[in-house]
XYZ file of N, CA and C in Angstrom:
708
model
N -133.830 -105.368 -32.589
C -132.714 -106.027 -33.278
C -133.204 -106.669 -34.573
N -132.397 -106.560 -35.584
C -132.805 -107.046 -36.904
C -132.874 -108.561 -36.961
N -133.801 -109.037 -37.771
C -133.823 -110.437 -38.152
C -132.934 -110.567 -39.378
N -131.941 -111.432 -39.319
C -130.927 -111.521 -40.365
C -131.199 -112.755 -41.232
N -131.415 -112.531 -42.532
C -131.877 -113.583 -43.438
C -130.963 -113.675 -44.651
N -130.407 -114.840 -44.901
C -129.625 -115.071 -46.113
C -130.550 -115.618 -47.201
N -130.409 -115.086 -48.412
C -131.180 -115.553 -49.556
C -130.206 -116.188 -50.539
N -130.415 -117.459 -50.835
C -129.442 -118.224 -51.610
C -130.135 -119.082 -52.660
N -129.338 -119.512 -53.616
C -129.802 -120.465 -54.628
C -128.624 -121.349 -54.989
N -128.864 -122.381 -55.720
C -127.758 -123.212 -56.158
C -127.086 -122.620 -57.379
N -127.829 -122.457 -58.451
C -127.289 -121.928 -59.690
C -127.716 -120.480 -59.886
N -127.068 -119.811 -60.816
C -127.421 -118.433 -61.108
C -128.624 -118.338 -62.035
N -129.141 -117.126 -62.167
C -130.220 -116.877 -63.106
C -131.609 -117.226 -62.630
N -131.780 -117.472 -61.327
C -133.107 -117.838 -60.817
C -133.877 -116.631 -60.280
N -133.239 -115.455 -60.246
C -133.907 -114.266 -59.750
C -133.726 -114.012 -58.270
N -132.641 -114.529 -57.709
C -132.385 -114.395 -56.272
C -132.213 -112.935 -55.856
N -131.422 -112.181 -56.610
C -131.179 -110.781 -56.264
C -132.439 -109.936 -56.441
N -133.237 -110.260 -57.463
C -134.507 -109.546 -57.648
C -135.455 -109.817 -56.490
N -135.443 -111.052 -55.980
C -136.257 -111.379 -54.801
C -135.766 -110.596 -53.589
N -134.446 -110.552 -53.390
C -133.880 -109.790 -52.278
C -134.342 -108.338 -52.337
N -134.234 -107.736 -53.531
C -134.643 -106.339 -53.709
C -136.130 -106.168 -53.443
N -136.939 -107.085 -53.952
C -138.385 -106.990 -53.776
C -138.810 -107.103 -52.330
N -138.188 -108.025 -51.593
C -138.533 -108.194 -50.175
C -138.074 -106.991 -49.354
N -136.884 -106.473 -49.666
C -136.376 -105.312 -48.931
C -137.265 -104.096 -49.150
N -137.781 -103.959 -50.359
C -138.689 -102.835 -50.639
C -140.034 -103.024 -49.937
N -140.446 -104.272 -49.789
C -141.768 -104.549 -49.217
C -141.785 -104.478 -47.696
N -140.628 -104.570 -47.059
C -140.547 -104.548 -45.595
C -139.914 -103.241 -45.134
N -140.569 -102.550 -44.238
C -139.998 -101.310 -43.718
C -138.821 -101.632 -42.801
N -137.856 -100.718 -42.787
C -136.706 -100.890 -41.911
C -135.773 -101.997 -42.347
N -135.642 -102.195 -43.663
C -134.811 -103.289 -44.166
C -133.466 -102.781 -44.674
N -132.444 -103.582 -44.468
C -131.129 -103.340 -45.037
C -130.703 -104.551 -45.843
N -129.766 -104.350 -46.764
C -129.277 -105.440 -47.614
C -127.762 -105.391 -47.701
N -127.144 -106.568 -47.709
C -125.724 -106.686 -48.016
C -125.589 -107.606 -49.225
N -125.016 -107.064 -50.283
C -124.712 -107.873 -51.461
C -123.465 -108.687 -51.141
N -123.581 -110.006 -51.145
C -122.472 -110.885 -50.762
C -121.743 -111.482 -51.956
N -122.087 -111.045 -53.165
C -121.473 -111.599 -54.375
C -120.171 -110.853 -54.664
N -119.114 -111.255 -53.972
C -117.826 -110.569 -54.049
C -117.289 -110.636 -55.478
N -117.026 -109.466 -56.052
C -116.498 -109.383 -57.416
C -117.552 -109.333 -58.496
N -118.783 -109.719 -58.182
C -119.848 -109.762 -59.197
C -121.139 -109.170 -58.664
N -121.021 -108.117 -57.887
C -122.192 -107.532 -57.245
C -123.192 -107.015 -58.285
N -124.484 -107.016 -57.890
C -125.519 -106.589 -58.829
C -126.619 -105.744 -58.192
N -126.751 -105.767 -56.877
C -127.855 -105.037 -56.251
C -127.764 -103.526 -56.495
N -126.544 -102.992 -56.598
C -126.425 -101.551 -56.881
C -126.984 -101.221 -58.259
N -126.880 -102.148 -59.208
C -127.463 -101.942 -60.532
C -128.979 -102.046 -60.477
N -129.484 -103.038 -59.736
C -130.936 -103.221 -59.621
C -131.594 -101.997 -58.998
N -130.891 -101.341 -58.059
C -131.438 -100.157 -57.398
C -131.009 -98.849 -58.062
N -130.172 -98.934 -59.098
C -129.737 -97.725 -59.785
C -128.831 -96.830 -58.960
N -128.070 -97.428 -58.039
C -127.214 -96.646 -57.146
C -125.725 -96.835 -57.453
N -125.393 -97.429 -58.599
C -124.005 -97.775 -58.888
C -123.070 -96.559 -58.909
N -123.587 -95.378 -59.282
C -122.753 -94.182 -59.337
C -122.513 -93.585 -57.956
N -123.252 -94.066 -56.964
C -123.129 -93.521 -55.608
C -122.202 -94.335 -54.720
N -121.677 -95.446 -55.238
C -120.862 -96.346 -54.414
C -119.480 -95.750 -54.168
N -119.188 -95.458 -52.913
C -117.854 -95.024 -52.508
C -117.167 -96.082 -51.654
N -117.967 -96.737 -50.794
C -117.443 -97.751 -49.895
C -118.330 -98.987 -49.966
N -117.809 -100.114 -49.500
C -118.574 -101.349 -49.441
C -118.404 -101.960 -48.057
N -119.093 -103.095 -47.822
C -119.000 -103.669 -46.469
C -117.595 -104.164 -46.148
N -116.795 -104.445 -47.169
C -115.410 -104.833 -46.929
C -114.606 -103.694 -46.316
N -114.882 -102.468 -46.762
C -114.211 -101.306 -46.178
C -114.581 -101.144 -44.713
N -115.834 -101.488 -44.355
C -116.257 -101.410 -42.945
C -115.483 -102.421 -42.115
N -115.394 -103.648 -42.600
C -114.667 -104.689 -41.872
C -113.191 -104.320 -41.710
N -112.602 -103.731 -42.755
C -111.180 -103.369 -42.713
C -110.913 -102.075 -41.960
N -111.978 -101.399 -41.518
C -111.803 -100.160 -40.764
C -111.609 -98.928 -41.626
N -111.895 -99.042 -42.921
C -111.704 -97.911 -43.824
C -112.828 -96.895 -43.784
N -113.967 -97.274 -43.233
C -115.094 -96.349 -43.121
C -116.057 -96.858 -42.059
N -116.989 -95.991 -41.682
C -118.033 -96.365 -40.744
C -119.203 -96.992 -41.513
N -120.019 -97.802 -40.837
C -121.141 -98.437 -41.533
C -122.052 -97.459 -42.255
N -122.322 -96.296 -41.648
C -123.227 -95.339 -42.295
C -122.641 -94.753 -43.573
N -121.310 -94.771 -43.710
C -120.680 -94.275 -44.928
C -120.801 -95.272 -46.078
N -120.945 -96.552 -45.738
C -121.059 -97.586 -46.772
C -122.498 -97.896 -47.128
N -123.448 -97.401 -46.337
C -124.863 -97.711 -46.561
C -125.466 -96.704 -47.540
N -125.991 -97.214 -48.644
C -126.614 -96.383 -49.670
C -128.120 -96.380 -49.494
N -128.732 -95.214 -49.600
C -130.195 -95.142 -49.613
C -130.675 -95.670 -50.956
N -131.508 -96.705 -50.921
C -131.945 -97.366 -52.156
C -133.461 -97.273 -52.295
N -133.991 -96.059 -52.166
C -135.419 -95.860 -52.337
C -136.256 -96.508 -51.262
N -135.800 -96.459 -50.040
C -136.487 -97.098 -48.913
C -135.515 -97.944 -48.124
N -135.165 -99.123 -48.618
C -134.166 -99.936 -47.920
C -132.770 -99.351 -48.076
N -131.852 -99.818 -47.227
C -130.450 -99.410 -47.308
C -129.621 -100.563 -47.866
N -128.589 -100.218 -48.606
C -127.776 -101.225 -49.295
C -126.300 -101.010 -49.022
N -125.603 -102.116 -48.703
C -124.151 -102.140 -48.709
C -123.710 -103.069 -49.831
N -122.888 -102.559 -50.728
C -122.450 -103.360 -51.860
C -121.320 -104.305 -51.456
N -121.073 -105.274 -52.328
C -120.004 -106.247 -52.088
C -118.660 -105.683 -52.541
N -117.577 -106.083 -51.878
C -116.238 -105.723 -52.363
C -115.975 -106.352 -53.724
N -115.015 -105.819 -54.442
C -114.686 -106.345 -55.764
C -113.661 -107.471 -55.707
N -113.086 -107.702 -54.525
C -112.149 -108.834 -54.393
C -112.194 -109.361 -52.964
N -111.852 -110.635 -52.827
C -111.834 -111.289 -51.520
C -110.629 -110.813 -50.713
N -110.747 -110.847 -49.397
C -109.656 -110.458 -48.503
C -109.578 -111.453 -47.353
N -108.392 -111.624 -46.819
C -108.212 -112.520 -45.679
C -108.960 -112.022 -44.446
N -109.291 -110.739 -44.437
C -110.011 -110.185 -43.285
C -111.498 -110.520 -43.309
N -111.985 -111.034 -44.445
C -113.395 -111.406 -44.541
C -113.557 -112.834 -44.037
N -113.781 -112.965 -42.759
C -113.945 -114.268 -42.120
C -115.379 -114.396 -41.606
N -115.759 -115.596 -41.244
C -117.091 -115.802 -40.679
C -117.255 -114.983 -39.408
N -116.183 -114.871 -38.630
C -116.259 -114.120 -37.377
C -116.430 -112.623 -37.631
N -115.657 -112.081 -38.601
C -115.769 -110.645 -38.872
C -117.101 -110.305 -39.520
N -117.635 -111.234 -40.317
C -118.929 -110.999 -40.959
C -120.041 -111.019 -39.925
N -119.964 -111.959 -39.011
C -120.978 -112.034 -37.950
C -120.896 -110.796 -37.052
N -119.693 -110.346 -36.764
C -119.520 -109.147 -35.941
C -120.141 -107.932 -36.633
N -119.935 -107.810 -37.956
C -120.532 -106.707 -38.704
C -122.059 -106.797 -38.671
N -122.587 -108.000 -38.894
C -124.041 -108.182 -38.884
C -124.639 -107.810 -37.534
N -123.980 -108.210 -36.460
C -124.471 -107.882 -35.120
C -124.416 -106.377 -34.869
N -123.397 -105.711 -35.409
C -123.272 -104.263 -35.250
C -124.394 -103.537 -35.989
N -124.753 -104.045 -37.163
C -125.794 -103.418 -37.971
C -127.200 -103.716 -37.451
N -127.334 -104.798 -36.700
C -128.663 -105.300 -36.323
C -129.496 -104.277 -35.550
N -128.841 -103.398 -34.811
C -129.584 -102.428 -34.006
C -130.233 -101.342 -34.857
N -129.789 -101.194 -36.107
C -130.277 -100.104 -36.966
C -131.393 -100.525 -37.917
N -131.695 -101.826 -37.976
C -132.676 -102.317 -38.957
C -133.633 -103.303 -38.302
N -134.770 -103.501 -38.943
C -135.698 -104.552 -38.529
C -135.375 -105.867 -39.227
N -134.884 -105.753 -40.466
C -134.482 -106.927 -41.247
C -133.192 -106.610 -41.981
N -132.304 -107.589 -42.062
C -131.128 -107.483 -42.912
C -131.096 -108.703 -43.820
N -131.078 -108.460 -45.126
C -131.004 -109.539 -46.112
C -129.580 -109.642 -46.652
N -129.066 -110.860 -46.669
C -127.751 -111.133 -47.225
C -127.954 -111.857 -48.550
N -127.681 -111.173 -49.650
C -127.884 -111.729 -50.990
C -126.655 -112.560 -51.357
N -126.737 -113.868 -51.116
C -125.592 -114.754 -51.329
C -125.328 -114.949 -52.819
N -124.075 -115.194 -53.200
C -123.782 -115.507 -54.596
C -124.304 -116.890 -54.959
N -124.448 -117.124 -56.257
C -124.826 -118.468 -56.699
C -123.722 -119.461 -56.331
N -124.114 -120.688 -56.075
C -123.131 -121.712 -55.734
C -122.752 -121.691 -54.266
N -121.697 -122.433 -53.933
C -121.295 -122.619 -52.541
C -119.913 -122.019 -52.306
N -119.767 -120.735 -52.662
C -118.484 -120.053 -52.599
C -118.226 -119.483 -51.208
N -117.078 -118.770 -51.079
C -116.758 -118.115 -49.807
C -117.842 -117.111 -49.425
N -118.350 -116.377 -50.415
C -119.396 -115.399 -50.135
C -120.647 -116.044 -49.573
N -120.978 -117.220 -50.067
C -122.125 -117.970 -49.552
C -121.908 -118.336 -48.088
N -120.725 -118.824 -47.747
C -120.447 -119.220 -46.366
C -120.432 -118.013 -45.431
N -119.907 -116.884 -45.903
C -119.911 -115.673 -45.092
C -121.344 -115.205 -44.826
N -122.188 -115.262 -45.865
C -123.584 -114.849 -45.711
C -124.310 -115.729 -44.712
N -124.094 -117.016 -44.781
C -124.744 -117.943 -43.851
C -124.261 -117.727 -42.420
N -122.982 -117.400 -42.274
C -122.434 -117.173 -40.933
C -123.074 -115.962 -40.269
N -123.465 -114.977 -41.075
C -124.033 -113.744 -40.534
C -125.528 -113.848 -40.249
N -126.192 -114.860 -40.797
C -127.657 -114.930 -40.777
C -128.199 -115.789 -39.639
N -129.474 -115.523 -39.316
C -130.207 -116.334 -38.334
C -131.084 -117.374 -39.013
N -131.523 -117.065 -40.221
C -132.403 -117.960 -40.957
C -132.146 -117.787 -42.449
N -132.737 -118.674 -43.261
C -132.439 -118.634 -44.682
C -133.659 -118.821 -45.564
N -133.533 -118.324 -46.782
C -134.507 -118.562 -47.839
C -133.746 -119.080 -49.047
N -134.199 -120.203 -49.602
C -133.615 -120.708 -50.842
C -134.595 -120.442 -51.977
N -134.051 -120.088 -53.139
C -134.851 -119.681 -54.286
C -134.644 -120.679 -55.408
N -135.755 -121.203 -55.930
C -135.676 -122.183 -57.015
C -136.704 -121.855 -58.086
N -136.345 -122.103 -59.319
C -137.339 -122.162 -60.378
C -137.834 -123.606 -60.449
N -138.841 -123.837 -61.287
C -139.491 -125.153 -61.289
C -138.914 -126.094 -62.337
N -137.592 -126.046 -62.511
C -136.952 -126.997 -63.424
C -136.045 -127.933 -62.632
N -135.824 -129.117 -63.164
C -135.139 -130.174 -62.422
C -133.697 -129.805 -62.066
N -132.998 -129.107 -62.965
C -131.603 -128.740 -62.705
C -131.518 -127.794 -61.514
N -132.364 -126.778 -61.506
C -132.349 -125.803 -60.416
C -132.777 -126.445 -59.102
N -133.799 -127.273 -59.156
C -134.302 -127.922 -57.952
C -133.216 -128.768 -57.289
N -132.463 -129.505 -58.087
C -131.380 -130.321 -57.512
C -130.340 -129.435 -56.835
N -129.947 -128.341 -57.484
C -128.917 -127.473 -56.915
C -129.402 -126.785 -55.639
N -130.687 -126.446 -55.584
C -131.232 -125.801 -54.382
C -131.312 -126.794 -53.223
N -131.611 -128.048 -53.513
C -131.592 -129.080 -52.477
C -130.195 -129.203 -51.866
N -129.175 -129.169 -52.710
C -127.791 -129.243 -52.229
C -127.442 -127.992 -51.425
N -127.892 -126.843 -51.906
C -127.633 -125.583 -51.200
C -128.271 -125.577 -49.817
N -129.516 -126.027 -49.728
C -130.193 -126.083 -48.428
C -129.440 -127.006 -47.472
N -128.927 -128.116 -47.993
C -128.134 -129.020 -47.154
C -126.865 -128.363 -46.654
N -126.220 -127.578 -47.522
C -125.008 -126.865 -47.115
C -125.323 -125.820 -46.048
N -126.465 -125.170 -46.175
C -126.865 -124.176 -45.171
C -127.074 -124.835 -43.813
N -127.674 -126.019 -43.811
C -127.880 -126.727 -42.544
C -126.539 -127.097 -41.907
N -125.579 -127.514 -42.730
C -124.260 -127.868 -42.199
C -123.550 -126.657 -41.609
N -123.905 -125.465 -42.104
C -123.309 -124.231 -41.592
C -124.075 -123.680 -40.395
N -125.086 -124.417 -39.925
C -125.761 -124.059 -38.684
C -127.119 -123.415 -38.822
N -127.646 -123.292 -40.049
C -128.972 -122.696 -40.228
C -130.020 -123.796 -40.276
N -130.935 -123.772 -39.335
C -131.984 -124.794 -39.293
C -133.323 -124.264 -39.799
N -133.525 -122.941 -39.737
C -134.778 -122.326 -40.158
C -134.622 -121.852 -41.608
N -135.055 -122.672 -42.547
C -134.902 -122.381 -43.978
C -136.257 -122.524 -44.648
N -136.575 -121.593 -45.531
C -137.825 -121.628 -46.285
C -137.527 -121.543 -47.782
N -138.511 -121.963 -48.562
C -138.374 -122.040 -50.020
C -139.267 -121.015 -50.714
N -138.715 -120.322 -51.706
C -139.501 -119.509 -52.629
C -139.346 -120.104 -54.029
N -140.473 -120.394 -54.655
C -140.454 -120.817 -56.058
C -140.618 -119.561 -56.901
N -139.609 -119.249 -57.684
C -139.587 -118.001 -58.438
C -139.843 -118.251 -59.921
N -140.317 -117.213 -60.596
C -140.559 -117.248 -62.043
C -141.473 -118.429 -62.410
N -142.511 -118.603 -61.606
C -143.406 -119.748 -61.781
C -144.350 -119.492 -62.953
N -144.389 -120.436 -63.869
C -145.204 -120.322 -65.084
C -146.229 -121.446 -65.089
N -147.449 -121.121 -64.702
C -148.493 -122.136 -64.555
C -148.815 -122.827 -65.877
N -148.758 -122.077 -66.975
C -149.047 -122.672 -68.286
C -148.005 -123.713 -68.660
N -146.742 -123.423 -68.369
C -145.667 -124.376 -68.660
C -145.794 -125.624 -67.798
N -146.267 -125.453 -66.567
C -146.498 -126.606 -65.694
C -147.603 -127.483 -66.268
N -148.684 -126.845 -66.706
C -149.809 -127.600 -67.277
C -149.394 -128.379 -68.522
N -148.440 -127.840 -69.267
C -147.936 -128.516 -70.469
C -146.820 -129.509 -70.138
N -146.554 -129.665 -68.817
C -145.532 -130.583 -68.308
C -144.120 -130.206 -68.768
N -143.918 -128.922 -69.032
C -142.580 -128.438 -69.372
C -141.782 -128.084 -68.121
N -142.487 -127.876 -67.007
C -141.855 -127.581 -65.728
C -142.489 -128.434 -64.641
N -141.796 -128.554 -63.509
C -142.312 -129.311 -62.375
C -143.468 -128.551 -61.729
N -144.388 -129.283 -61.104
C -145.450 -128.602 -60.376
C -144.969 -128.237 -58.972
N -145.787 -127.511 -58.252
C -145.386 -126.988 -56.947
C -145.025 -128.101 -55.970
N -145.835 -129.123 -55.898
C -145.567 -130.229 -54.967
C -144.269 -130.950 -55.313
N -144.000 -131.110 -56.610
C -142.753 -131.770 -57.027
C -141.533 -130.967 -56.576
N -141.612 -129.655 -56.692
C -140.487 -128.808 -56.275
C -140.272 -128.913 -54.769
N -141.348 -128.829 -54.005
C -141.235 -128.917 -52.544
C -140.649 -130.262 -52.131
N -141.144 -131.342 -52.728
C -140.661 -132.682 -52.379
C -139.191 -132.853 -52.713
N -138.752 -132.274 -53.837
C -137.366 -132.439 -54.265
C -136.402 -131.582 -53.453
N -136.832 -130.382 -53.074
C -135.960 -129.493 -52.309
C -135.964 -129.856 -50.827
N -137.082 -130.395 -50.344
C -137.223 -130.792 -48.932
C -137.127 -129.587 -47.992
N -137.772 -128.501 -48.389
C -137.822 -127.279 -47.579
C -139.252 -126.752 -47.615
N -139.722 -126.233 -46.493
C -141.087 -125.703 -46.410
C -141.245 -124.456 -47.272
N -142.333 -124.395 -48.003
C -142.603 -123.294 -48.919
C -143.095 -122.058 -48.165
N -142.553 -120.870 -48.545
C -143.029 -119.621 -47.950
C -143.653 -118.707 -49.000
N -143.448 -118.998 -50.285
C -144.067 -118.141 -51.290
C -143.754 -118.555 -52.706
N -144.565 -118.052 -53.625
C -144.422 -118.327 -55.053
C -144.495 -116.997 -55.793
N -143.531 -116.768 -56.679
C -143.501 -115.548 -57.482
C -143.738 -115.927 -58.934
N -144.785 -115.406 -59.557
C -145.057 -115.776 -60.954
C -144.058 -115.142 -61.916
N -143.919 -115.741 -63.080
C -143.110 -115.153 -64.147
C -143.664 -113.769 -64.464
N -142.780 -112.776 -64.524
C -143.213 -111.394 -64.728
C -142.101 -110.650 -65.459
N -142.347 -110.281 -66.703
C -141.332 -109.599 -67.519
C -140.934 -108.259 -66.920
N -141.799 -107.663 -66.106
C -141.494 -106.365 -65.514
C -140.270 -106.418 -64.601
N -139.971 -107.587 -64.042
C -138.832 -107.719 -63.123
C -137.528 -107.389 -63.842
N -137.284 -108.030 -64.981
C -136.038 -107.776 -65.716
C -136.028 -106.385 -66.334
N -137.173 -105.927 -66.804
C -137.244 -104.599 -67.411
C -136.892 -103.516 -66.394
N -137.430 -103.621 -65.196
C -137.162 -102.621 -64.166
C -135.738 -102.728 -63.632
N -135.205 -103.947 -63.540
C -133.829 -104.134 -63.065
C -132.838 -103.465 -64.001
N -133.069 -103.558 -65.303
C -132.186 -102.926 -66.285
C -132.160 -101.413 -66.104
N -133.314 -100.842 -65.750
C -133.413 -99.387 -65.599
C -133.134 -98.922 -64.159
N -132.939 -99.866 -63.240
C -132.707 -99.496 -61.846
C -133.924 -98.881 -61.199
N -135.114 -99.365 -61.573
C -136.364 -98.807 -61.080
C -137.138 -99.845 -60.273
N -137.970 -99.401 -59.313
C -138.813 -100.352 -58.575
C -139.926 -100.890 -59.460
N -140.409 -102.056 -59.122
C -141.548 -102.630 -59.842
C -142.812 -101.820 -59.588
N -143.686 -101.710 -60.562
C -144.998 -101.111 -60.291
C -145.729 -101.954 -59.243
N -146.413 -101.289 -58.326
C -147.109 -102.011 -57.262
C -148.160 -102.960 -57.811
N -148.643 -102.682 -59.030
C -149.684 -103.507 -59.634
C -149.143 -104.758 -60.316
N -147.822 -104.878 -60.437
C -147.249 -106.033 -61.143
C -147.426 -107.310 -60.330
N -147.492 -108.424 -61.030
C -147.707 -109.718 -60.366
C -146.572 -110.054 -59.408
N -145.329 -109.759 -59.811
C -144.186 -110.073 -58.948
C -144.188 -109.203 -57.696
N -144.484 -107.903 -57.848
C -144.510 -107.008 -56.690
C -145.548 -107.466 -55.674
N -146.707 -107.898 -56.147
C -147.739 -108.410 -55.249
C -147.255 -109.673 -54.531
N -146.529 -110.525 -55.258
C -145.994 -111.749 -54.648
C -144.945 -111.414 -53.592
N -144.061 -110.450 -53.891
C -143.065 -110.034 -52.899
C -143.745 -109.524 -51.632
N -144.836 -108.782 -51.789
C -145.565 -108.268 -50.625
C -146.170 -109.398 -49.805
N -146.695 -110.424 -50.485
C -147.259 -111.568 -49.752
C -146.172 -112.300 -48.973
N -145.027 -112.523 -49.608
C -143.926 -113.219 -48.927
C -143.421 -112.389 -47.751
N -143.298 -111.070 -47.962
C -142.847 -110.181 -46.886
C -143.781 -110.259 -45.686
N -145.057 -110.323 -45.958
C -146.032 -110.412 -44.857
C -145.849 -111.713 -44.088
N -145.574 -112.801 -44.796
C -145.356 -114.091 -44.128
C -144.057 -114.079 -43.325
N -143.016 -113.442 -43.872
C -141.761 -113.299 -43.133
C -141.989 -112.518 -41.843
N -142.867 -111.520 -41.924
C -143.146 -110.650 -40.789
C -144.101 -111.284 -39.778
N -144.471 -112.549 -40.019
C -145.318 -113.268 -39.078
C -146.799 -113.189 -39.357
N -147.178 -112.549 -40.471
C -148.587 -112.455 -40.818
C -149.044 -113.602 -41.700
N -150.289 -113.524 -42.112
C -150.858 -114.539 -42.992
C -151.108 -113.943 -44.370
N -150.776 -114.718 -45.383
C -150.997 -114.293 -46.768
C -151.038 -115.545 -47.626
N -151.816 -115.538 -48.694
C -151.872 -116.703 -49.576
C -150.544 -116.928 -50.293
N -150.240 -118.160 -50.617
C -149.021 -118.468 -51.354
C -149.081 -117.943 -52.783
N -150.267 -117.982 -53.363
C -150.493 -117.477 -54.714
C -151.576 -116.413 -54.690
N -151.450 -115.410 -55.582
C -152.453 -114.362 -55.651
C -153.650 -114.779 -56.446
């Protein structure tokens, strides 16, 4: 049965969807559900936008079977988000869908939208545990602290932190918070750090996977190993 993990952030632009894609690629037997209703992006990151016929909303509404909505995304499988909200998208129907899919995957990642919208609550309802993503700036850290609190209120107690787009030089110049400051402000246990890497945005634009030699890809692999119960350093 799959381990179901919601990946969330407070504000947009922190690289949450890129982290979701990176972890799904790094873990075998992974599936993803894009939960950003109306503003989906994972199909673009994987270059599968022309292949989308159905989304997870069609599965919930009975318009197709799960295998018809699942896109092969170069290893992991992807279900895109619907383009509009529906009354049929409830916490109960989302959890039922997640439980139905769980037998086919080892991991299912729910890429929550930025903020505390309906899509965020649906993603949390379907998940067993959570990861919050923050950059090392004060605005993002505050929003991620609030997001983690909202996740706890929705019943998720197992939450971990990823510090994304970490720039050690900027920290040394005191332009960004250091690692301990971020952990203390978010109040969530750290599971990994992803360094700033221009290859992430470049590859996302082209719908291509990161080179295995890139700093971010190596970080995603370390985090994936920790998610899988292994040991790996927080920084490479």
